[in-house]
Amino acid sequence: MLKKDGVTIYRIAKEANVSPATVSRVLTGSANVREPAKSRVLALINKYNFKPNVMAQSLYLKQSKMLGIILPDIDHPFYSMIVKELERQALEKGYTCLLCNSMQNFSIEQAYLDNLISRQVDGIVFLGGRINQTHPTEELRAGMIDALKHVPIVFVNGKMEGVDAHTIRTDEASGVRRLLELLAHHGHREIGLLGGEVGVSSTDEKVSVFLETMKEKGLIFKEDWIHSSGYSIEAGEKDATHLIHLDDRPTAVLCMNDFVAIGAIKRFRKFGLKVPGDISVTGFDDTYLAEHFPPGVTSVNHNYQKLAKKTIETLVGLIAHEEQQKEAIIPTYVTVRNSCEEWQH
Amino acid sequence: MLKKDGVTIYRIAKEANVSPATVSRVLTGSANVREPAKSRVLALINKYNFKPNVMAQSLYLKQSKMLGIILPDIDHPFYSMIVKELERQALEKGYTCLLCNSMQNFSIEQAYLDNLISRQVDGIVFLGGRINQTHPTEELRAGMIDALKHVPIVFVNGKMEGVDAHTIRTDEASGVRRLLELLAHHGHREIGLLGGEVGVSSTDEKVSVFLETMKEKGLIFKEDWIHSSGYSIEAGEKDATHLIHLDDRPTAVLCMNDFVAIGAIKRFRKFGLKVPGDISVTGFDDTYLAEHFPPGVTSVNHNYQKLAKKTIETLVGLIAHEEQQKEAIIPTYVTVRNSCEEWQH
DNA sequence: CTGTTAGCGCCTTCAA
DNA sequence: TTGAAGGCGCTAACAG
């Protein structure tokens, strides 16, 4: 049941009248090879377009130079942007990436985790999914703990209680605070919060920072002004709908991400509310959508490049058995656009 | 320089008092194993959370169950949407995907191609990049021809003269025709064409079908109405700018993709033109942007799911040495939204 | 049904 | 500087 033949170092060795070891040496440069032979080998490598079998190399060397990336949905600009940077950084360090979309499905996520380990990836970057659950099931936690015994894993913007993993996170809390400061500075005192999902930690954390900061600043907040039906544009539309007919509508809303902000803006405008005239809106993630969707959405940028760089550095450090700091916080910044303005009614 | 230990079938075998072959048998189910032993093995596998080394398996079996995907930029919704479907289809057939973003750089693209082959992927899906060049360099062509000697490759929406690869393409030509029919039906007779890049086949083909169909239908077209500065939102803005101050502005424009359409709409509106009132706009790719960007962009859908399914089926068929049709055309359809309307000035 | 053996393709001691 | 030999972890004959 063996399949295609393929040129090997043995074939090259034979034709070049040297030993396989010698071919290996010119291939890896691990030792000098004298000139008449060296050229013959090189010529044959070129002739056959010989590409060494990395699986065989990896088997011996016990390192695959592959990194796994597990995330919920590459379709979301936040993930596609971060993936691109992660891949770029990995490439620079000689790693190839295995991308795994769990499609929001925990069993696929687990299957991928096992698969990556079986495939001998040297490390894994984990985004979203179970590490974003405020209360993950015991099974999910156990799966992660097991995985960590096999391979270094770095969490991006997530955590799991009782799981001792290295984490890189963007400072979402300060992002929320900055947005509120901005709005307060514009004279807004009544502010709502839209999108996200209860039980997902990035939502839960934002909510708690939001409430805390509102209180701190003496701003006004009502239960009616918070709705969390998801992370999609549709969720933004739905959540915004609740506010439209309220007598005591907030004058501004914080949205969990740019998708939600866009949905909210669409819905507000559909019902005749001006954004930002009648209601100011902020996004989160600062994806290209925030830039281009009218009127331009003020949003919090994750510093994608720094985030990815730190993540890969940490992971590669762990692979090399170097001590790494347990948690790194990447500062965020607000990109101001036209979806917020002075409140002057 | 050997690294982490790791449990192997030998370890399991020893502790279970059986031979490694027996462990392998319970692992793969390739033969029956009697009960007392079988349970002991299973228990140990469970105890150690043993995961077989796929590289070793692959080395012997000469199949990695990995597919490579090479594309220019995962950030573009067209690519992220198609990748998601490709991955889903691959997963269903037991394959894991290696994603490679060439970042529009031909040498990275080539490096990835070599890398994938070295890593023994069983097949490659190739999108964009060199297979979209109307006149690729000899080097790029040679690189592809060499790669094809090593592994099956399926092109998606591309081709290379002199390179005998299997191709799956969406019927972009009929997409363009349908859009023009739609516009003509709405009474538009003067139509422009924005975005894309000369020398890139998907642009070149659309241009040629456009010109042909315009002529066929007796519609009016001027050199001034065609601009091709790229595939981005910015390109759309730039290209649209050229039309704004024209006395004989077209009443509708076809845009190369949704990004360009969005850029064009932004720009038109910025200069006080109503879309679709003063000028109708169409997109291409039918990404989620087309749905959500006001006023909703009429666009051509690639039938992503079918496209991905056919692609993976063909690739997997080739891997199994089954005959496959050389070229498959996936029908497109137009999703009508509000960016086009009756011309009535 | 089970153990022994050989080998997938490569790399690296160890001697020469 | 070079070759011979062994082994990375696994699977599939081949005997028993």
XYZ file of C-alpha atoms (C1' of nucleotides) in Angstrom:
722
model
C 0.000 0.000 0.000
C 2.993 2.247 -0.303
C 2.469 5.169 -2.610
C 4.522 7.594 -4.643
C 8.237 6.977 -4.790
C 9.919 10.303 -4.266
C 13.583 11.097 -4.339
C 15.421 10.567 -1.059
C 18.888 11.295 0.187
C 19.744 7.675 -0.571
C 19.002 8.143 -4.210
C 21.016 11.328 -4.281
C 23.828 9.649 -2.361
C 24.015 6.731 -4.720
C 24.095 8.849 -7.845
C 26.671 11.170 -6.342
C 28.831 8.327 -5.107
C 28.769 9.428 -1.518
C 27.049 8.228 1.617
C 23.618 9.413 2.708
C 25.302 11.074 5.661
C 27.204 13.282 3.297
C 24.082 14.340 1.501
C 22.527 15.136 4.827
C 25.545 17.241 5.653
C 25.344 19.404 2.578
C 21.607 19.697 3.164
C 21.848 20.891 6.734
C 25.297 22.409 6.632
C 26.027 20.515 9.806
C 29.550 19.737 8.658
C 31.898 20.519 5.829
C 31.907 18.478 2.681
C 34.820 18.603 0.254
C 34.436 20.188 -3.049
C 34.176 17.610 -5.724
C 31.483 15.728 -3.854
C 29.624 18.748 -2.607
C 28.965 20.050 -6.073
C 27.803 16.721 -7.346
C 25.296 16.500 -4.544
C 24.084 20.034 -5.058
C 23.676 19.400 -8.750
C 21.523 16.359 -8.114
C 19.427 18.156 -5.535
C 18.785 20.761 -8.100
C 18.198 18.275 -10.889
C 15.502 16.450 -8.958
C 14.187 19.510 -7.169
C 14.754 17.437 -4.119
C 12.918 18.600 -1.034
C 13.841 16.827 2.184
C 11.022 15.071 3.989
C 10.321 17.313 6.920
C 8.309 14.629 8.681
C 11.318 12.382 8.801
C 13.462 15.245 10.000
C 10.935 16.146 12.631
C 10.637 12.600 13.788
C 14.291 12.448 14.516
C 14.784 15.970 15.750
C 11.647 15.941 17.871
C 10.535 19.309 16.677
C 8.154 20.015 13.857
C 8.582 23.754 13.486
C 4.828 23.944 13.284
C 2.572 26.051 15.478
C -1.127 25.474 15.867
C -3.632 28.308 16.023
C -7.076 27.554 17.380
C -9.807 30.145 17.070
C -13.582 30.270 16.736
C -14.114 31.907 13.376
C -11.645 33.223 10.842
C -14.462 35.140 9.208
C -14.478 37.682 11.953
C -12.107 40.537 11.095
C -10.671 40.545 14.584
C -9.464 37.004 14.114
C -8.349 37.351 10.537
C -6.321 40.410 11.446
C -4.639 38.771 14.400
C -4.024 35.554 12.484
C -2.273 37.419 9.748
C 0.086 39.004 12.230
C 0.636 35.763 14.103
C 1.514 34.025 10.890
C 3.899 36.771 9.899
C 5.692 36.588 13.230
C 5.800 32.800 13.152
C 7.217 32.800 9.659
C 9.976 35.118 10.775
C 10.989 32.587 13.370
C 10.849 29.693 10.972
C 7.486 28.266 11.952
C 4.590 27.217 9.785
C 1.059 27.595 11.100
C -1.747 25.097 11.278
C -4.957 27.090 11.398
C -7.962 25.571 13.127
C -11.415 27.103 13.040
C -13.485 25.557 15.751
C -16.599 27.149 14.267
C -17.801 27.872 17.787
C -18.092 24.177 18.440
C -16.417 22.834 21.535
C -16.081 19.294 20.320
C -14.425 20.412 17.118
C -12.212 22.609 19.256
C -11.197 19.626 21.350
C -10.673 17.453 18.298
C -8.372 20.084 16.858
C -6.473 20.353 20.088
C -5.842 16.616 20.087
C -5.045 16.654 16.418
C -2.453 19.385 16.826
C -0.764 17.474 19.595
C -0.778 14.283 17.567
C 0.747 16.207 14.731
C 3.533 17.258 17.019
C 3.142 20.993 16.752
C 5.781 22.679 18.863
C 3.293 25.083 20.386
C -0.266 26.340 20.230
C -1.872 29.771 20.223
C -5.368 29.643 21.612
C -7.916 32.362 20.961
C -11.533 32.550 22.020
C -13.693 29.504 22.553
C -13.368 27.829 25.896
C -10.794 30.251 27.243
C -13.409 32.931 26.924
C -16.021 31.137 28.946
C -16.479 32.690 32.332
C -17.579 29.268 33.612
C -16.217 26.537 31.362
C -17.324 22.977 31.960
C -15.058 20.643 33.850
C -14.547 18.669 30.670
C -13.266 21.673 28.763
C -10.951 22.542 31.575
C -9.665 18.989 31.802
C -9.063 18.891 28.057
C -6.940 21.985 28.305
C -4.995 20.777 31.312
C -4.216 17.576 29.493
C -3.139 19.450 26.392
C -0.803 21.608 28.433
C 1.008 18.498 29.569
C 1.854 17.762 25.986
C 2.746 21.120 24.518
C 3.203 24.800 25.394
C 0.052 26.818 24.851
C -0.338 30.575 24.947
C -3.761 32.107 25.550
C -4.663 35.307 23.797
C -7.270 37.387 25.569
C -8.553 34.567 27.656
C -8.014 32.565 30.783
C -9.213 29.466 32.556
C -9.419 29.189 36.260
C -7.235 26.428 37.559
C -5.347 26.222 34.283
C -1.843 27.452 34.533
C -1.197 28.844 31.059
C 0.733 31.823 29.811
C -1.505 34.619 28.691
C -1.200 37.637 26.484
C -4.056 40.019 26.774
C -5.031 43.358 25.451
C -5.967 45.830 28.083
C -9.670 45.780 27.360
C -10.517 47.262 30.730
C -8.591 50.408 30.036
C -10.127 50.477 26.574
C -13.582 50.604 28.113
C -12.484 53.273 30.556
C -11.033 55.436 27.836
C -14.203 55.225 25.808
C -16.254 56.274 28.792
C -13.906 59.127 29.512
C -14.223 60.250 25.953
C -17.998 60.129 26.070
C -18.127 61.854 29.454
C -15.830 64.511 28.124
C -18.316 65.033 25.324
C -20.994 65.674 27.905
C -22.690 62.310 27.772
C -24.051 61.201 31.114
C -26.488 58.482 30.104
C -24.791 55.577 28.461
C -25.901 52.104 27.357
C -24.017 48.911 26.574
C -24.826 46.673 23.627
C -23.779 43.282 22.330
C -21.698 40.460 23.645
C -22.791 37.388 25.437
C -23.287 36.790 29.119
C -20.949 34.077 30.319
C -18.236 35.001 27.872
C -15.408 36.516 29.785
C -14.542 39.348 27.419
C -18.168 40.439 27.707
C -18.425 39.890 31.425
C -15.265 41.797 32.060
C -16.292 44.706 29.904
C -19.641 44.844 31.635
C -18.073 44.903 35.031
C -15.549 47.559 34.140
C -18.327 49.518 32.512
C -20.522 49.442 35.608
C -17.662 50.251 37.887
C -16.482 53.176 35.818
C -19.956 54.569 35.328
C -20.408 54.578 39.043
C -17.015 56.096 39.651
C -17.752 58.938 37.300
C -21.260 59.463 38.606
C -22.787 58.673 35.224
C -26.275 57.355 34.773
C -27.004 53.813 33.818
C -30.175 51.734 33.697
C -30.785 48.029 33.390
C -32.860 48.727 30.315
C -29.846 50.044 28.517
C -27.858 46.878 28.469
C -28.550 44.090 25.977
C -26.265 41.252 24.981
C -27.493 39.143 22.163
C -24.196 38.391 20.516
C -21.219 39.615 18.535
C -22.708 39.902 15.075
C -24.098 42.783 13.078
C -27.517 41.251 13.557
C -27.007 41.236 17.310
C -26.212 44.946 17.142
C -29.394 45.581 15.225
C -31.440 43.591 17.647
C -29.952 45.138 20.759
C -30.297 48.649 19.388
C -33.956 48.063 18.711
C -34.665 47.880 22.398
C -33.466 51.424 22.918
C -35.270 53.138 20.108
C -38.664 53.557 21.671
C -37.475 54.252 25.155
C -38.472 57.633 26.586
C -35.290 57.803 28.558
C -32.939 56.644 25.837
C -29.229 56.919 26.636
C -27.377 59.543 24.649
C -24.555 57.163 23.851
C -23.898 53.417 23.651
C -20.771 51.373 24.024
C -20.776 48.359 21.729
C -18.875 45.152 22.399
C -17.244 45.150 19.010
C -17.341 46.853 15.640
C -19.904 44.456 14.217
C -22.323 45.279 16.984
C -21.658 48.995 16.566
C -22.360 48.765 12.875
C -25.578 46.897 13.456
C -26.641 49.449 16.036
C -25.863 52.359 13.759
C -27.847 50.785 10.938
C -30.820 50.264 13.172
C -30.702 53.709 14.777
C -30.531 55.364 11.400
C -33.291 53.212 10.038
C -35.527 54.580 12.762
C -34.559 58.122 12.048
C -32.046 58.658 14.797
C -28.948 60.515 13.750
C -25.593 59.032 14.647
C -23.865 60.816 16.252
C -26.367 63.671 16.452
C -29.048 61.891 18.424
C -26.974 59.091 19.797
C -23.246 58.465 19.919
C -21.867 54.978 19.305
C -18.504 53.359 19.985
C -17.075 50.090 18.720
C -14.308 47.791 19.807
C -11.470 46.034 17.941
C -10.831 48.814 15.452
C -11.184 46.592 12.417
C -11.212 48.053 8.943
C -14.991 48.161 9.224
C -14.786 50.801 11.909
C -12.786 52.923 9.554
C -15.038 52.576 6.584
C -18.548 52.171 7.829
C -20.255 55.541 7.849
C -19.913 57.727 9.765
C -16.660 56.045 10.866
C -16.748 54.320 14.207
C -14.694 55.392 17.193
C -13.122 52.165 18.379
C -10.491 50.565 20.591
C -7.462 49.140 18.843
C -5.825 45.991 20.152
C -2.423 46.831 18.811
C -2.552 43.720 16.693
C 1.063 43.732 15.753
C 2.372 44.019 19.289
C -0.138 41.489 20.479
C 0.925 38.960 17.865
C 4.595 39.644 18.368
C 4.445 39.158 22.105
C 2.375 36.038 21.679
C 4.765 34.350 19.305
C 7.796 35.474 21.273
C 6.357 33.989 24.414
C 5.414 30.755 22.715
C 8.764 30.357 21.031
C 10.444 31.157 24.312
C 8.471 28.449 26.050
C 9.360 25.997 23.319
C 13.010 26.789 23.961
C 12.397 26.128 27.656
C 13.093 29.713 28.558
C 11.319 31.317 31.449
C 8.523 33.598 30.276
C 6.396 36.072 32.124
C 3.075 34.502 33.003
C 0.925 37.320 31.758
C 1.607 40.234 29.462
C -0.766 43.129 28.969
C -0.712 44.912 25.658
C -1.861 48.518 25.871
C -4.791 49.538 23.715
C -5.557 52.881 22.173
C -8.689 54.595 20.991
C -9.063 55.556 17.368
C -11.413 58.507 17.238
C -13.799 58.774 14.320
C -17.151 60.372 13.731
C -19.612 58.175 15.548
C -19.369 60.212 18.752
C -19.838 63.881 19.336
C -20.634 66.495 21.928
C -24.006 66.041 23.525
C -25.927 69.274 23.228
C -29.638 68.652 23.409
C 19.820 17.280 21.433
C 16.774 15.103 21.807
C 13.954 16.775 23.652
C 10.832 15.872 25.548
C 10.251 12.219 26.296
C 6.650 11.490 25.456
C 4.798 8.255 25.837
C 5.071 5.844 22.920
C 3.444 2.601 21.995
C 6.520 0.862 23.341
C 5.944 2.268 26.774
C 2.310 1.274 26.639
C 3.228 -2.148 25.317
C 5.685 -2.802 28.057
C 3.362 -1.795 30.831
C 0.517 -3.806 29.348
C 2.674 -6.826 28.745
C 1.987 -6.984 25.056
C 3.956 -6.192 21.946
C 4.004 -2.785 20.311
C 2.168 -4.288 17.384
C -0.732 -5.128 19.623
C -0.918 -1.591 20.883
C -0.880 -0.402 17.327
C -3.721 -2.788 16.587
C -6.007 -1.467 19.256
C -5.069 2.038 18.219
C -5.910 1.630 14.565
C -8.423 -1.165 14.863
C -6.555 -2.885 12.056
C -7.052 -6.277 13.736
C -8.801 -7.788 16.688
C -7.173 -7.947 20.062
C -8.447 -10.295 22.775
C -10.105 -8.946 25.792
C -7.809 -9.086 28.730
C -5.037 -7.352 26.830
C -7.208 -4.925 24.985
C -8.563 -3.382 28.128
C -5.186 -3.050 29.697
C -3.927 -1.177 26.663
C -6.946 1.052 26.540
C -6.572 1.840 30.205
C -2.981 2.876 29.755
C -3.772 4.963 26.714
C -6.306 6.728 28.793
C -4.060 7.013 31.799
C -1.316 8.717 29.842
C -3.627 10.554 27.485
C -1.524 8.940 24.861
C -1.752 10.517 21.421
C -0.010 8.632 18.623
C 2.695 10.502 16.781
C 1.120 11.334 13.462
C 4.464 12.187 11.907
C 5.674 8.683 12.490
C 2.451 7.292 11.113
C 2.661 9.533 8.113
C 6.237 8.624 7.489
C 5.350 5.014 7.188
C 1.989 5.373 5.488
C 3.232 7.987 3.060
C 0.255 10.197 3.593
C 0.016 13.079 5.976
C -3.700 13.790 5.810
C -2.762 17.436 5.548
C -3.814 19.838 2.828
C -2.089 23.117 2.104
C -4.000 26.263 1.232
C -2.103 29.094 -0.375
C -3.767 32.467 -0.773
C -2.774 36.121 -0.902
C -4.546 37.616 2.091
C -6.836 36.045 4.645
C -7.971 39.498 5.644
C -10.061 39.801 2.562
C -13.576 38.502 3.234
C -13.617 36.609 -0.042
C -10.683 34.542 1.107
C -11.755 34.127 4.684
C -15.154 32.944 3.552
C -13.788 30.436 1.099
C -11.143 29.224 3.544
C -13.753 28.517 6.138
C -15.685 26.354 3.725
C -12.566 24.627 2.459
C -11.558 23.802 5.975
C -14.992 22.481 6.783
C -14.963 20.214 3.749
C -11.441 19.050 4.439
C -12.259 18.250 8.028
C -15.160 16.122 6.884
C -12.788 14.047 4.847
C -10.285 13.738 7.634
C -7.805 16.347 6.498
C -6.181 19.120 8.458
C -5.316 22.372 6.696
C -2.085 24.299 6.592
C -2.977 27.884 5.813
C -0.437 30.021 4.005
C -0.850 33.748 3.468
C 1.548 34.848 0.808
C 0.800 38.471 1.666
C 0.906 39.283 -2.025
C 4.550 38.405 -2.128
C 5.684 35.959 -4.767
C 8.779 34.808 -2.976
C 6.851 34.053 0.180
C 4.365 32.261 -2.018
C 7.108 30.121 -3.483
C 8.650 29.477 -0.093
C 5.300 28.268 1.163
C 4.854 26.047 -1.849
C 8.198 24.398 -1.181
C 7.486 24.217 2.497
C 4.180 22.472 1.971
C 5.797 19.908 -0.255
C 8.574 19.325 2.221
C 5.974 18.861 4.884
C 4.391 16.182 2.764
C 0.942 17.652 2.419
C -1.206 15.314 0.386
C -2.557 18.122 -1.761
C -2.677 21.877 -2.209
C -5.441 24.363 -2.921
C -4.095 27.422 -4.647
C -5.984 30.711 -4.726
C -4.939 34.023 -6.191
C -1.349 35.117 -6.479
C 0.529 33.807 -9.475
C -2.399 31.860 -10.886
C -4.155 35.144 -11.276
C -1.452 36.809 -13.264
C -2.386 37.160 -16.891
C 1.310 37.056 -17.735
C 3.238 35.323 -14.967
C 7.010 35.266 -15.130
C 8.758 32.175 -16.360
C 10.102 31.623 -12.871
C 6.659 31.541 -11.321
C 5.475 29.159 -13.956
C 8.460 26.894 -13.472
C 7.939 26.872 -9.721
C 4.405 25.700 -10.223
C 5.311 23.050 -12.751
C 7.889 21.686 -10.375
C 5.428 21.677 -7.509
C 2.916 19.764 -9.586
C 5.453 16.993 -10.023
C 5.471 16.534 -6.285
C 1.852 16.866 -5.269
C -1.672 17.354 -6.638
C -2.694 21.002 -6.778
C -6.115 22.417 -7.501
C -6.452 25.990 -8.712
C -9.416 28.035 -7.601
C -10.384 30.817 -9.956
C -7.104 30.908 -11.716
C -4.988 29.365 -14.395
C -1.489 29.334 -15.795
C -0.752 28.879 -19.413
C 1.347 25.822 -19.997
C 0.606 24.490 -16.555
C -1.595 21.466 -16.587
C -3.512 21.780 -13.333
C -7.062 21.001 -12.348
C -9.163 24.086 -11.936
C -12.369 24.995 -10.191
C -13.727 28.339 -11.180
C -16.752 30.402 -10.498
C -18.520 31.578 -13.543
C -17.445 35.177 -13.245
C -18.214 35.885 -16.871
C -21.854 35.048 -16.457
C -21.857 37.048 -13.255
C -20.771 40.117 -15.170
C -23.349 39.454 -17.844
C -26.132 39.103 -15.354
C -25.214 42.349 -13.678
C -25.261 44.142 -16.995
C -28.587 42.614 -17.862
C -29.963 43.758 -14.573
C -28.705 47.283 -15.103
C -29.911 47.386 -18.676
C -33.256 46.152 -17.540
C -33.346 49.074 -15.143
C -32.870 51.397 -18.064
C -29.179 52.086 -17.620
C -27.348 52.571 -20.880
C -24.142 54.256 -19.755
C -22.085 52.070 -17.497
C -18.585 52.323 -16.023
C -16.220 49.763 -14.569
C -14.188 50.345 -11.410
C -11.429 48.603 -9.509
C -9.220 45.630 -10.131
C -5.780 45.514 -11.552
C -4.640 45.266 -15.124
C -2.631 42.100 -15.611
C -4.597 40.165 -13.059
C -6.681 37.618 -14.861
C -9.875 37.972 -12.873
C -9.804 41.665 -13.729
C -8.772 41.173 -17.306
C -11.471 38.637 -17.882
C -14.164 40.749 -16.333
C -13.079 43.705 -18.427
C -13.229 41.721 -21.594
C -16.616 40.207 -20.837
C -17.820 43.645 -19.863
C -16.727 45.226 -23.119
C -18.103 42.397 -25.161
C -21.469 42.401 -23.441
C -21.793 46.167 -23.554
C -21.261 46.039 -27.262
C -23.637 43.166 -27.715
C -26.364 45.003 -25.905
C -25.690 48.266 -27.650
C -24.850 50.002 -24.395
C -22.616 53.003 -24.142
C -19.152 52.867 -22.763
C -16.236 55.312 -22.647
C -12.583 54.905 -21.867
C -12.975 57.530 -19.174
C -15.329 55.302 -17.273
C -12.926 52.540 -16.530
C -10.368 52.791 -13.744
C -8.464 49.993 -12.073
C -6.424 50.977 -9.108
C -6.881 47.877 -7.025
C -9.139 45.716 -4.931
C -9.370 47.742 -1.742
C -11.913 50.160 -0.385
C -9.395 52.907 -1.002
C -9.115 51.852 -4.623
C -12.864 52.163 -4.948
C -12.745 55.649 -3.513
C -9.967 56.658 -5.821
C -11.521 55.212 -8.932
C -14.889 56.732 -8.163
C -13.329 60.146 -7.808
C -12.520 60.208 -11.498
C -16.178 59.979 -12.391
C -17.568 62.614 -10.096
C -16.776 65.715 -12.061
C -17.404 64.250 -15.462
C -20.147 65.943 -17.467
C -21.039 62.663 -19.072
C -20.952 60.503 -15.996
C -22.232 56.959 -16.407
C -25.513 56.223 -14.656
C -24.177 52.987 -13.187
C -20.871 51.361 -12.372
C -19.813 47.767 -12.069
C -17.219 47.279 -9.361
C -14.674 44.474 -9.315
C -15.540 43.432 -5.796
C -17.507 44.520 -2.764
C -14.633 46.494 -1.302
C -14.385 48.602 -4.415
C -18.141 49.052 -4.479
C -18.136 50.239 -0.907
C -15.327 52.672 -1.556
C -17.131 53.994 -4.592
C -20.388 54.419 -2.712
C -18.611 56.278 0.074
C -17.001 58.616 -2.366
C -20.092 59.235 -4.449
C -22.087 60.053 -1.372
C -19.383 62.271 -0.014
C -19.700 64.360 -3.132
C -23.438 64.552 -2.863
C -24.386 61.908 -5.369
C -27.172 59.646 -4.272
C -26.673 55.918 -4.570
C -28.705 54.543 -6.206
C -30.653 57.689 -7.115
C -27.931 59.420 -9.088
C -25.747 56.453 -9.789
C -26.251 52.722 -9.387
C -23.429 50.532 -8.111
C -22.827 46.788 -8.168
C -20.290 44.723 -6.256
C -18.837 41.271 -6.668
C -18.225 38.381 -4.248
C -21.325 38.935 -2.150
C -19.456 39.114 1.117
C -21.231 40.087 4.313
C -20.170 43.640 3.590
C -22.445 43.773 0.584
C -25.313 42.844 2.799
C -24.640 45.336 5.519
C -23.051 48.363 3.964
C -25.745 50.900 3.228
C -27.710 50.889 1.052
C -26.957 47.169 0.608
C -24.926 46.279 -2.446
C -26.208 44.168 -5.307
C -23.483 41.610 -5.794
C -22.525 38.320 -7.432
C -22.266 35.330 -5.152
C -19.621 32.702 -5.785
C -21.591 29.922 -4.202
C -18.841 29.494 -1.671
C -20.042 26.210 -0.345
C -20.300 24.523 -3.702
C -17.023 26.008 -4.769
C -15.240 24.677 -1.707
C -16.939 21.327 -1.896
C -16.012 20.754 -5.502
C -12.481 21.902 -4.830
C -11.884 19.524 -1.963
C -13.628 16.664 -3.737
C -11.427 17.132 -6.747
C -8.284 17.368 -4.685
C -9.120 14.338 -2.593
C -10.008 12.475 -5.759
C -6.644 13.313 -7.264
C -4.919 12.184 -4.097
C -6.698 8.859 -4.448
C -5.477 8.676 -8.048
C -8.982 8.908 -9.402
C -9.622 10.588 -12.680
C -11.063 14.080 -12.187
C -12.548 16.511 -14.634
C -9.965 19.054 -15.620
C -12.109 22.088 -15.103
C -15.325 22.619 -13.213
C -17.405 25.752 -13.423
C -19.496 26.711 -10.448
C -22.537 28.784 -11.337
C -22.882 32.180 -9.712
C -26.001 34.065 -8.778
C -26.830 37.691 -8.235
C -28.035 38.864 -4.854
C -30.142 41.946 -5.452
C -30.017 44.709 -2.886
C -30.584 48.427 -2.933
C -27.560 49.868 -4.653
C -29.204 49.716 -8.070
C -32.466 51.116 -9.263
C -34.413 52.216 -12.281
C -32.784 55.052 -14.184
C -35.293 57.806 -14.576
C -33.607 61.157 -15.047
C -4.845 -13.748 17.809
C -0.034 -12.165 18.756
C 5.050 -11.231 18.666
C 9.093 -10.437 15.785
C 11.082 -7.875 12.321
C 11.957 -4.546 8.990
C 11.666 -0.113 7.259
C 9.322 4.762 6.199
C 13.504 9.200 5.407
C 16.436 11.535 7.952
C 20.166 12.899 11.298
C 24.037 12.195 14.325
C 27.254 9.872 17.050
C 31.322 6.916 16.416
C 35.271 5.222 14.026
C 38.136 5.333 10.436
C 36.299 14.817 6.018
C 33.694 10.629 5.396
C 30.970 6.105 5.938
C 28.571 2.734 8.715
C 25.137 2.035 11.987
C 21.416 2.956 14.946
C 17.221 5.060 16.114
C 13.138 8.741 16.011
C 7.578 6.245 16.571
C 4.753 3.740 14.058
C 2.692 0.044 10.911
C 2.372 -4.065 8.131
C 3.850 -8.297 6.561
C 5.140 -12.788 8.229
C 5.410 -16.441 11.206
C 3.820 -18.870 14.957
